[in-house]
Amino acid sequence: MSSCRSVSHFLRASPKASGSVDLPGSGLRSRGLFSGAVLKPCSLLASSAGQLRECKPMASNSAVVRASSRKLENVEELIDSVETFILDCDGVVWKGDKLIDGVPETLDMLRAKGKRLVFVTNNSTKSRKQYGKKFETLGLNVTEEEIFASSFAAAAYLESINFPKDKKIYVIGEDGILKELELAGFQYFGGPADGEKKIELKPGFMMHHDENVGAVVVGFDRHFNYYKVQYGTLCIRENPGCLFIATNRDAVTHLTDAQEWAGGGSMVGALCGSTQKEPIVVGKPSTFMMDYLANKFGITKSQICMVGDRLDTDILFGQNGGCRTLLVLSGVTTLERLESPNNSIQPDFYTNQLSDLLAVKAAAV
């Protein structure tokens, strides 16, 4: 719930849960992707009526939270009400490198019913092609065209604003971002190659940076170090007009199925602290990927169900896009957290795991 007041800016600041700059797709333009005006980073949202609004979350009491948390019971009704299921990966399809029980059968059932399946992940460590190989390794038949990672979203966003091809991009992140930028034809450097670089702090030392860097892209980075923080900071603070782009601001991620690990938000947070700037976030819960998908597949957003395990990314992503939302409790979010008086993000439905959708198949038998 939110109270809104009119303002005169161009874009949207996502709710406090994500703390990011959101990107509505109505103003995007790109070579073959969108038509319209160029997006300019700022902090506000254009309403459907064309009036620009800034939304502030209102506090929720526990009675409201409990009333709006509806356990999924009529599975058939939900499946029949939508044409497309957008599925998060970590915590929904798999945890780490382990497939969650019942997922293959559930995907087969949804395809048999004629539903379009799209897999969206905030994890930027892999490209779409690399994710395709992971699905294959896990025994899932998923095409590259059905996969959308935040690494791809970063490249697609830069393309949508006609980022100059003669400008460079500095990457704090892993191979997935580099591969997607390369496929899009951009100049880039950094990434894992800078993971071993160190700074010798001695009297009079000053780090130099490339003044032709026009964007710094930050994603999850297991080779994160002080060199990268300083280099990215210099580019953002000292290069006129340099963009600060984050693939996501996830607090935690599933590197293994044993525990939660610090997510891409920890790397982004370091640059926020040093630059005192907020990034343009292209992954969930930004509407950028939702708008891209709707344009690519010709999907009516009200005919989409977003399935995810995180409230502040997956569910908010679906809500920001005007979709139905289903929270699964097989990942980050627990029932206790969902029903907490401090939680204001409520899905349309919640259930234990994706395979609960098989109840419609069992009922038919």
XYZ file of N, CA and C in Angstrom, residues 88-96 100 254 308-309 328-332 352-354:
63
model
N 11.335 -17.432 -11.240
C 12.672 -17.202 -10.729
C 13.399 -18.542 -10.721
N 14.706 -18.513 -10.643
C 15.476 -19.771 -10.682
C 15.954 -20.189 -9.293
N 16.836 -19.391 -8.680
C 17.370 -19.722 -7.358
C 16.245 -19.709 -6.324
N 16.026 -20.840 -5.672
C 15.003 -20.928 -4.647
C 13.651 -21.367 -5.161
N 13.495 -21.436 -6.486
C 12.243 -21.883 -7.092
C 12.476 -23.153 -7.909
N 13.460 -23.082 -8.812
C 13.796 -24.235 -9.656
C 14.921 -25.043 -9.019
N 15.913 -24.352 -8.470
C 17.044 -25.024 -7.841
C 17.543 -24.243 -6.646
N 18.371 -24.897 -5.857
C 19.147 -24.253 -4.800
C 20.600 -24.638 -5.025
N 21.433 -23.630 -5.306
C 22.812 -23.941 -5.652
C 22.839 -24.742 -6.935
N 15.225 -28.617 -7.138
C 14.196 -28.755 -6.115
C 13.202 -29.834 -6.551
N 21.980 -18.005 -3.251
C 22.156 -19.418 -2.934
C 23.346 -19.980 -3.717
N 8.108 -16.631 -7.464
C 9.423 -16.391 -6.892
C 9.462 -16.688 -5.409
N 10.678 -16.639 -4.854
C 10.858 -16.942 -3.434
C 11.239 -15.712 -2.615
N 6.718 -18.844 -3.391
C 7.009 -20.198 -2.921
C 7.949 -20.102 -1.726
N 7.731 -20.962 -0.753
C 8.499 -20.924 0.494
C 9.692 -21.874 0.462
N 10.166 -22.207 -0.738
C 11.281 -23.144 -0.894
C 12.629 -22.436 -0.970
N 12.627 -21.116 -0.829
C 13.868 -20.355 -0.934
C 14.097 -19.439 0.247
N 14.229 -18.140 -0.031
C 14.615 -17.163 0.985
C 13.515 -16.869 1.998
N 4.064 -23.862 -0.698
C 5.339 -24.373 -0.191
C 6.418 -24.428 -1.267
N 6.079 -24.981 -2.423
C 7.066 -25.083 -3.499
C 6.345 -25.208 -4.826
N 7.108 -25.082 -5.907
C 6.526 -25.047 -7.247
C 5.713 -26.295 -7.557
